[in-house]
Amino acid sequence: MARAAAEPSPSLSRQVAIIAILLLAVLAAVAGWWFWPKSTQVPQTVALAKSLLGNGGKPDNQAIRQVVTSVDRMPREDLFQLWRAVGEEWLRLRQEAIDRYFTAPAAEKPQLLDAEIERLKALRELILALNPEANPNEPPRMPREGGRGRRGRGKGADNKPVDEAAAKAAADRRAVVERYEEALATHAKSRRIALPTFR
């Protein structure tokens, strides 16, 4: 009867080497995944948000769902970048609308205010879509220009005296915005349109 040849068992050092190679391969894969540049959806979502703001009115439900889906997948840093970009776009469009309104002939002003009302409706829907924790029954927070920190009397954020000319220019800008908002509210009331509310 033929004797079964005994198979040689791998040595302990060979087993350790195989385990070490496998461990290094796993670590290399994890490091590659961690440090590989992530594809971000911020540019596409910003482009979609800008088109929604530009079109105004009730946004397309599919476009809003696409924004919500993108936002749900984004890391927090990308969300901040997205919010900042949308806020800057809103402020740019708002300033253009204000400038256009005050330079337009009286006959064109109602159409400009109608367009702004439509843009405000789109902004409300968009802000709710951009914030995963937003409550649709509460007014969303509107993007604002600059910070709202407390300042000492006559001093800027860095505790230096405020430039009088810059302070006057800022006050003049606020006065123009207030006049525009009054005209917008009056126009909406005359058309019996409820303006979207914001915080």
Short mmCIF file of N, CA and C in Angstrom, two decimals, residues 9-150:
data_model
loop_
_atom_site.label_atom_id
_atom_site.label_comp_id
_atom_site.label_asym_id
_atom_site.label_seq_id
_atom_site.Cartn_x
_atom_site.Cartn_y
_atom_site.Cartn_z
N SER A 9 4.06 21.63 5.74
CA SER A 9 3.27 22.76 6.25
C SER A 9 4.10 24.03 6.09
N PRO A 10 3.42 25.12 5.73
CA PRO A 10 4.18 26.37 5.56
C PRO A 10 4.76 26.80 6.90
N SER A 11 5.88 27.40 6.81
CA SER A 11 6.54 27.80 8.05
C SER A 11 5.83 29.01 8.66
N LEU A 12 6.07 29.22 9.91
CA LEU A 12 5.44 30.31 10.64
C LEU A 12 5.83 31.66 10.06
N SER A 13 7.07 31.80 9.65
CA SER A 13 7.51 33.09 9.10
C SER A 13 6.80 33.39 7.77
N ARG A 14 6.49 32.35 7.00
CA ARG A 14 5.80 32.55 5.73
C ARG A 14 4.36 33.00 6.01
N GLN A 15 3.69 32.44 7.00
CA GLN A 15 2.33 32.84 7.35
C GLN A 15 2.31 34.30 7.82
N VAL A 16 3.28 34.67 8.62
CA VAL A 16 3.35 36.05 9.10
C VAL A 16 3.56 37.01 7.92
N ALA A 17 4.39 36.61 6.96
CA ALA A 17 4.65 37.45 5.79
C ALA A 17 3.38 37.64 4.97
N ILE A 18 2.60 36.59 4.78
CA ILE A 18 1.35 36.66 4.00
C ILE A 18 0.35 37.58 4.72
N ILE A 19 0.22 37.41 6.02
CA ILE A 19 -0.71 38.26 6.80
C ILE A 19 -0.26 39.72 6.73
N ALA A 20 1.04 39.95 6.83
CA ALA A 20 1.56 41.32 6.77
C ALA A 20 1.27 41.94 5.40
N ILE A 21 1.44 41.17 4.33
CA ILE A 21 1.17 41.69 2.98
C ILE A 21 -0.32 42.02 2.82
N LEU A 22 -1.18 41.14 3.31
CA LEU A 22 -2.62 41.39 3.24
C LEU A 22 -2.99 42.64 4.04
N LEU A 23 -2.40 42.76 5.22
CA LEU A 23 -2.68 43.92 6.07
C LEU A 23 -2.22 45.20 5.39
N LEU A 24 -1.04 45.18 4.79
CA LEU A 24 -0.54 46.36 4.07
C LEU A 24 -1.43 46.70 2.88
N ALA A 25 -1.92 45.68 2.18
CA ALA A 25 -2.81 45.93 1.04
C ALA A 25 -4.10 46.60 1.51
N VAL A 26 -4.65 46.12 2.62
CA VAL A 26 -5.88 46.72 3.16
C VAL A 26 -5.60 48.16 3.59
N LEU A 27 -4.49 48.40 4.28
CA LEU A 27 -4.14 49.76 4.71
C LEU A 27 -3.92 50.68 3.51
N ALA A 28 -3.28 50.18 2.46
CA ALA A 28 -3.06 50.98 1.26
C ALA A 28 -4.39 51.33 0.61
N ALA A 29 -5.33 50.39 0.57
CA ALA A 29 -6.64 50.65 -0.03
C ALA A 29 -7.39 51.71 0.78
N VAL A 30 -7.36 51.59 2.10
CA VAL A 30 -8.05 52.57 2.96
C VAL A 30 -7.40 53.94 2.81
N ALA A 31 -6.07 54.01 2.80
CA ALA A 31 -5.38 55.29 2.65
C ALA A 31 -5.68 55.90 1.28
N GLY A 32 -5.69 55.09 0.26
CA GLY A 32 -6.02 55.58 -1.08
C GLY A 32 -7.43 56.15 -1.13
N TRP A 33 -8.36 55.44 -0.52
CA TRP A 33 -9.74 55.92 -0.49
C TRP A 33 -9.83 57.22 0.31
N TRP A 34 -9.13 57.29 1.43
CA TRP A 34 -9.20 58.46 2.32
C TRP A 34 -8.59 59.70 1.67
N PHE A 35 -7.43 59.55 1.02
CA PHE A 35 -6.73 60.70 0.48
C PHE A 35 -7.04 60.99 -0.98
N TRP A 36 -7.74 60.11 -1.65
CA TRP A 36 -8.09 60.33 -3.06
C TRP A 36 -9.02 61.53 -3.14
N PRO A 37 -8.81 62.42 -4.11
CA PRO A 37 -9.70 63.59 -4.18
C PRO A 37 -11.14 63.14 -4.38
N LYS A 38 -12.00 63.66 -3.52
CA LYS A 38 -13.41 63.27 -3.58
C LYS A 38 -14.10 64.06 -4.70
N SER A 39 -14.96 63.38 -5.43
CA SER A 39 -15.74 64.11 -6.42
C SER A 39 -16.85 64.81 -5.65
N THR A 40 -16.96 66.09 -5.85
CA THR A 40 -17.92 66.87 -5.10
C THR A 40 -19.11 67.23 -5.99
N GLN A 41 -20.26 67.31 -5.37
CA GLN A 41 -21.46 67.67 -6.11
C GLN A 41 -21.77 69.14 -5.95
N VAL A 42 -20.90 69.88 -5.29
CA VAL A 42 -21.17 71.29 -5.03
C VAL A 42 -21.34 72.08 -6.34
N PRO A 43 -20.42 71.98 -7.30
CA PRO A 43 -20.59 72.80 -8.52
C PRO A 43 -21.90 72.52 -9.26
N GLN A 44 -22.27 71.22 -9.36
CA GLN A 44 -23.51 70.89 -10.06
C GLN A 44 -24.72 71.41 -9.28
N THR A 45 -24.69 71.28 -7.96
CA THR A 45 -25.82 71.73 -7.14
C THR A 45 -25.91 73.25 -7.15
N VAL A 46 -24.77 73.94 -7.13
CA VAL A 46 -24.78 75.40 -7.22
C VAL A 46 -25.37 75.83 -8.56
N ALA A 47 -24.96 75.18 -9.63
CA ALA A 47 -25.50 75.53 -10.96
C ALA A 47 -27.02 75.33 -11.00
N LEU A 48 -27.49 74.23 -10.43
CA LEU A 48 -28.93 73.97 -10.40
C LEU A 48 -29.64 75.01 -9.56
N ALA A 49 -29.07 75.36 -8.39
CA ALA A 49 -29.67 76.36 -7.52
C ALA A 49 -29.73 77.72 -8.21
N LYS A 50 -28.66 78.09 -8.92
CA LYS A 50 -28.65 79.37 -9.63
C LYS A 50 -29.72 79.40 -10.70
N SER A 51 -29.91 78.29 -11.40
CA SER A 51 -30.95 78.27 -12.44
C SER A 51 -32.33 78.37 -11.81
N LEU A 52 -32.54 77.76 -10.64
CA LEU A 52 -33.82 77.87 -9.96
C LEU A 52 -34.09 79.31 -9.52
N LEU A 53 -33.06 79.98 -9.01
CA LEU A 53 -33.23 81.38 -8.61
C LEU A 53 -33.46 82.27 -9.82
N GLY A 54 -32.75 81.99 -10.90
CA GLY A 54 -32.90 82.81 -12.10
C GLY A 54 -34.27 82.68 -12.73
N ASN A 55 -34.84 81.47 -12.67
CA ASN A 55 -36.16 81.24 -13.27
C ASN A 55 -37.26 81.83 -12.40
N GLY A 56 -37.11 81.77 -11.09
CA GLY A 56 -38.13 82.27 -10.18
C GLY A 56 -39.36 81.39 -10.18
N GLY A 57 -40.31 81.74 -9.33
CA GLY A 57 -41.56 81.00 -9.24
C GLY A 57 -41.42 79.69 -8.51
N LYS A 58 -42.46 78.89 -8.58
CA LYS A 58 -42.47 77.57 -7.94
C LYS A 58 -41.49 76.68 -8.70
N PRO A 59 -40.40 76.25 -8.06
CA PRO A 59 -39.42 75.42 -8.76
C PRO A 59 -39.99 74.05 -9.13
N ASP A 60 -39.43 73.50 -10.15
CA ASP A 60 -39.79 72.16 -10.60
C ASP A 60 -39.51 71.16 -9.48
N ASN A 61 -40.50 70.31 -9.18
CA ASN A 61 -40.35 69.34 -8.08
C ASN A 61 -39.16 68.41 -8.29
N GLN A 62 -38.93 68.03 -9.54
CA GLN A 62 -37.80 67.12 -9.81
C GLN A 62 -36.47 67.82 -9.51
N ALA A 63 -36.36 69.11 -9.85
CA ALA A 63 -35.13 69.85 -9.57
C ALA A 63 -34.92 69.98 -8.06
N ILE A 64 -36.00 70.23 -7.31
CA ILE A 64 -35.89 70.34 -5.86
C ILE A 64 -35.48 68.99 -5.27
N ARG A 65 -36.06 67.89 -5.76
CA ARG A 65 -35.68 66.56 -5.27
C ARG A 65 -34.21 66.29 -5.55
N GLN A 66 -33.73 66.74 -6.71
CA GLN A 66 -32.31 66.56 -7.05
C GLN A 66 -31.42 67.33 -6.08
N VAL A 67 -31.82 68.55 -5.73
CA VAL A 67 -31.05 69.34 -4.77
C VAL A 67 -31.04 68.64 -3.41
N VAL A 68 -32.21 68.17 -2.97
CA VAL A 68 -32.31 67.50 -1.67
C VAL A 68 -31.43 66.26 -1.65
N THR A 69 -31.46 65.47 -2.72
CA THR A 69 -30.64 64.25 -2.79
C THR A 69 -29.16 64.60 -2.71
N SER A 70 -28.75 65.63 -3.42
CA SER A 70 -27.34 66.04 -3.38
C SER A 70 -26.94 66.51 -1.99
N VAL A 71 -27.81 67.31 -1.37
CA VAL A 71 -27.51 67.85 -0.04
C VAL A 71 -27.41 66.72 0.99
N ASP A 72 -28.29 65.73 0.87
CA ASP A 72 -28.27 64.62 1.83
C ASP A 72 -26.97 63.84 1.78
N ARG A 73 -26.29 63.84 0.65
CA ARG A 73 -25.05 63.07 0.49
C ARG A 73 -23.79 63.88 0.78
N MET A 74 -23.95 65.17 0.96
CA MET A 74 -22.77 66.04 1.09
C MET A 74 -22.20 66.04 2.49
N PRO A 75 -20.87 66.07 2.59
CA PRO A 75 -20.26 66.30 3.90
C PRO A 75 -20.50 67.75 4.33
N ARG A 76 -20.35 68.01 5.59
CA ARG A 76 -20.67 69.32 6.16
C ARG A 76 -19.88 70.46 5.49
N GLU A 77 -18.60 70.23 5.19
CA GLU A 77 -17.78 71.27 4.56
C GLU A 77 -18.36 71.66 3.20
N ASP A 78 -18.83 70.66 2.43
CA ASP A 78 -19.43 70.95 1.13
C ASP A 78 -20.74 71.71 1.29
N LEU A 79 -21.49 71.38 2.34
CA LEU A 79 -22.75 72.10 2.59
C LEU A 79 -22.48 73.58 2.85
N PHE A 80 -21.47 73.88 3.66
CA PHE A 80 -21.14 75.27 3.93
C PHE A 80 -20.75 75.99 2.63
N GLN A 81 -19.97 75.31 1.80
CA GLN A 81 -19.56 75.89 0.53
C GLN A 81 -20.78 76.14 -0.36
N LEU A 82 -21.71 75.19 -0.37
CA LEU A 82 -22.93 75.33 -1.16
C LEU A 82 -23.78 76.48 -0.66
N TRP A 83 -24.01 76.54 0.66
CA TRP A 83 -24.82 77.63 1.23
C TRP A 83 -24.20 78.99 0.93
N ARG A 84 -22.88 79.08 1.05
CA ARG A 84 -22.21 80.35 0.79
C ARG A 84 -22.39 80.76 -0.67
N ALA A 85 -22.24 79.81 -1.59
CA ALA A 85 -22.37 80.11 -3.03
C ALA A 85 -23.79 80.54 -3.37
N VAL A 86 -24.79 79.85 -2.82
CA VAL A 86 -26.18 80.20 -3.09
C VAL A 86 -26.50 81.56 -2.46
N GLY A 87 -26.01 81.82 -1.26
CA GLY A 87 -26.22 83.11 -0.62
C GLY A 87 -25.61 84.25 -1.43
N GLU A 88 -24.40 84.05 -1.93
CA GLU A 88 -23.76 85.07 -2.75
C GLU A 88 -24.53 85.32 -4.04
N GLU A 89 -25.03 84.24 -4.65
CA GLU A 89 -25.82 84.39 -5.87
C GLU A 89 -27.11 85.15 -5.59
N TRP A 90 -27.77 84.81 -4.48
CA TRP A 90 -29.00 85.53 -4.12
C TRP A 90 -28.72 87.01 -3.92
N LEU A 91 -27.67 87.34 -3.17
CA LEU A 91 -27.35 88.75 -2.92
C LEU A 91 -27.01 89.48 -4.21
N ARG A 92 -26.34 88.79 -5.13
CA ARG A 92 -26.01 89.41 -6.42
C ARG A 92 -27.29 89.69 -7.22
N LEU A 93 -28.17 88.69 -7.29
CA LEU A 93 -29.43 88.87 -8.02
C LEU A 93 -30.28 89.96 -7.37
N ARG A 94 -30.28 89.97 -6.06
CA ARG A 94 -31.07 90.98 -5.32
C ARG A 94 -30.56 92.38 -5.61
N GLN A 95 -29.22 92.55 -5.59
CA GLN A 95 -28.66 93.87 -5.87
C GLN A 95 -28.95 94.30 -7.30
N GLU A 96 -28.86 93.37 -8.25
CA GLU A 96 -29.20 93.68 -9.64
C GLU A 96 -30.65 94.12 -9.75
N ALA A 97 -31.55 93.41 -9.04
CA ALA A 97 -32.97 93.75 -9.08
C ALA A 97 -33.21 95.15 -8.51
N ILE A 98 -32.54 95.48 -7.41
CA ILE A 98 -32.70 96.80 -6.80
C ILE A 98 -32.19 97.88 -7.75
N ASP A 99 -31.01 97.66 -8.32
CA ASP A 99 -30.44 98.65 -9.25
C ASP A 99 -31.36 98.85 -10.45
N ARG A 100 -31.85 97.74 -10.99
CA ARG A 100 -32.73 97.79 -12.16
C ARG A 100 -34.02 98.54 -11.82
N TYR A 101 -34.57 98.28 -10.65
CA TYR A 101 -35.84 98.90 -10.25
C TYR A 101 -35.71 100.42 -10.17
N PHE A 102 -34.65 100.91 -9.55
CA PHE A 102 -34.52 102.35 -9.35
C PHE A 102 -34.08 103.09 -10.60
N THR A 103 -33.63 102.38 -11.63
CA THR A 103 -33.25 103.05 -12.89
C THR A 103 -34.29 102.82 -13.98
N ALA A 104 -35.29 101.98 -13.72
CA ALA A 104 -36.30 101.66 -14.74
C ALA A 104 -37.37 102.74 -14.83
N PRO A 105 -37.98 102.88 -16.01
CA PRO A 105 -39.12 103.79 -16.12
C PRO A 105 -40.28 103.26 -15.27
N ALA A 106 -41.17 104.14 -14.86
CA ALA A 106 -42.28 103.78 -13.97
C ALA A 106 -43.14 102.67 -14.57
N ALA A 107 -43.29 102.62 -15.87
CA ALA A 107 -44.15 101.61 -16.51
C ALA A 107 -43.58 100.20 -16.35
N GLU A 108 -42.25 100.07 -16.22
CA GLU A 108 -41.62 98.75 -16.11
C GLU A 108 -41.53 98.25 -14.67
N LYS A 109 -41.69 99.12 -13.70
CA LYS A 109 -41.47 98.76 -12.30
C LYS A 109 -42.39 97.63 -11.82
N PRO A 110 -43.68 97.62 -12.19
CA PRO A 110 -44.52 96.50 -11.72
C PRO A 110 -44.03 95.13 -12.19
N GLN A 111 -43.56 95.04 -13.44
CA GLN A 111 -43.04 93.75 -13.93
C GLN A 111 -41.77 93.34 -13.18
N LEU A 112 -40.95 94.33 -12.85
CA LEU A 112 -39.73 94.02 -12.10
C LEU A 112 -40.07 93.52 -10.70
N LEU A 113 -41.07 94.12 -10.08
CA LEU A 113 -41.49 93.67 -8.75
C LEU A 113 -42.13 92.28 -8.82
N ASP A 114 -42.90 92.02 -9.89
CA ASP A 114 -43.47 90.67 -10.08
C ASP A 114 -42.37 89.62 -10.19
N ALA A 115 -41.31 89.96 -10.94
CA ALA A 115 -40.18 89.02 -11.10
C ALA A 115 -39.51 88.78 -9.75
N GLU A 116 -39.41 89.82 -8.92
CA GLU A 116 -38.78 89.66 -7.60
C GLU A 116 -39.64 88.78 -6.70
N ILE A 117 -40.95 88.94 -6.78
CA ILE A 117 -41.84 88.09 -5.98
C ILE A 117 -41.65 86.63 -6.38
N GLU A 118 -41.55 86.36 -7.66
CA GLU A 118 -41.34 84.99 -8.14
C GLU A 118 -39.99 84.45 -7.67
N ARG A 119 -38.97 85.32 -7.67
CA ARG A 119 -37.64 84.90 -7.21
C ARG A 119 -37.66 84.60 -5.71
N LEU A 120 -38.41 85.37 -4.93
CA LEU A 120 -38.53 85.11 -3.50
C LEU A 120 -39.21 83.76 -3.24
N LYS A 121 -40.21 83.42 -4.04
CA LYS A 121 -40.86 82.11 -3.89
C LYS A 121 -39.86 80.99 -4.16
N ALA A 122 -39.08 81.15 -5.21
CA ALA A 122 -38.06 80.14 -5.53
C ALA A 122 -37.01 80.06 -4.43
N LEU A 123 -36.62 81.22 -3.89
CA LEU A 123 -35.62 81.25 -2.83
C LEU A 123 -36.10 80.47 -1.60
N ARG A 124 -37.36 80.66 -1.24
CA ARG A 124 -37.90 79.95 -0.06
C ARG A 124 -37.81 78.43 -0.26
N GLU A 125 -38.26 77.96 -1.42
CA GLU A 125 -38.20 76.52 -1.71
C GLU A 125 -36.77 76.01 -1.71
N LEU A 126 -35.88 76.81 -2.29
CA LEU A 126 -34.48 76.41 -2.40
C LEU A 126 -33.81 76.35 -1.03
N ILE A 127 -34.07 77.34 -0.17
CA ILE A 127 -33.46 77.33 1.15
C ILE A 127 -33.93 76.12 1.95
N LEU A 128 -35.21 75.80 1.84
CA LEU A 128 -35.72 74.61 2.54
C LEU A 128 -35.03 73.35 2.01
N ALA A 129 -34.81 73.28 0.70
CA ALA A 129 -34.16 72.11 0.11
C ALA A 129 -32.69 72.01 0.51
N LEU A 130 -32.04 73.15 0.73
CA LEU A 130 -30.61 73.16 1.06
C LEU A 130 -30.33 72.83 2.52
N ASN A 131 -31.35 72.86 3.36
CA ASN A 131 -31.14 72.59 4.78
C ASN A 131 -31.85 71.31 5.16
N PRO A 132 -31.11 70.23 5.38
CA PRO A 132 -31.75 68.95 5.72
C PRO A 132 -32.56 69.00 7.02
N GLU A 133 -32.26 69.95 7.89
CA GLU A 133 -32.97 70.03 9.17
C GLU A 133 -34.07 71.08 9.16
N ALA A 134 -34.38 71.65 8.00
CA ALA A 134 -35.38 72.72 7.92
C ALA A 134 -36.78 72.18 8.17
N ASN A 135 -37.58 73.00 8.81
CA ASN A 135 -38.99 72.68 9.03
C ASN A 135 -39.78 73.50 8.01
N PRO A 136 -40.50 72.85 7.09
CA PRO A 136 -41.23 73.60 6.06
C PRO A 136 -42.34 74.48 6.63
N ASN A 137 -42.72 74.28 7.89
CA ASN A 137 -43.76 75.09 8.50
C ASN A 137 -43.22 76.35 9.16
N GLU A 138 -41.89 76.49 9.19
CA GLU A 138 -41.26 77.67 9.76
C GLU A 138 -40.55 78.46 8.67
N PRO A 139 -40.46 79.78 8.84
CA PRO A 139 -39.75 80.57 7.82
C PRO A 139 -38.27 80.21 7.77
N PRO A 140 -37.74 80.01 6.58
CA PRO A 140 -36.30 79.71 6.47
C PRO A 140 -35.47 80.98 6.70
N ARG A 141 -34.20 80.77 6.96
CA ARG A 141 -33.28 81.89 7.22
C ARG A 141 -32.75 82.41 5.88
N MET A 142 -32.96 83.69 5.63
CA MET A 142 -32.53 84.30 4.37
C MET A 142 -31.05 84.65 4.43
N PRO A 143 -30.32 84.46 3.30
CA PRO A 143 -28.91 84.87 3.28
C PRO A 143 -28.80 86.37 3.49
N ARG A 144 -27.82 86.78 4.29
CA ARG A 144 -27.61 88.21 4.57
C ARG A 144 -26.18 88.60 4.23
N GLU A 145 -26.03 89.86 3.94
CA GLU A 145 -24.71 90.38 3.61
C GLU A 145 -23.95 90.66 4.88
N GLY A 146 -22.72 90.15 4.98
CA GLY A 146 -21.85 90.42 6.12
C GLY A 146 -22.33 89.75 7.39
N GLY A 147 -21.54 89.88 8.45
CA GLY A 147 -21.88 89.30 9.74
C GLY A 147 -22.82 90.21 10.51
N ARG A 148 -23.35 89.66 11.61
CA ARG A 148 -24.25 90.45 12.43
C ARG A 148 -23.73 90.56 13.84
N GLY A 149 -22.41 90.60 14.00
CA GLY A 149 -21.83 90.67 15.33
C GLY A 149 -22.03 92.04 15.97
N ARG A 150 -21.90 92.08 17.29
CA ARG A 150 -22.05 93.35 18.01
C ARG A 150 -20.78 94.16 17.86
#
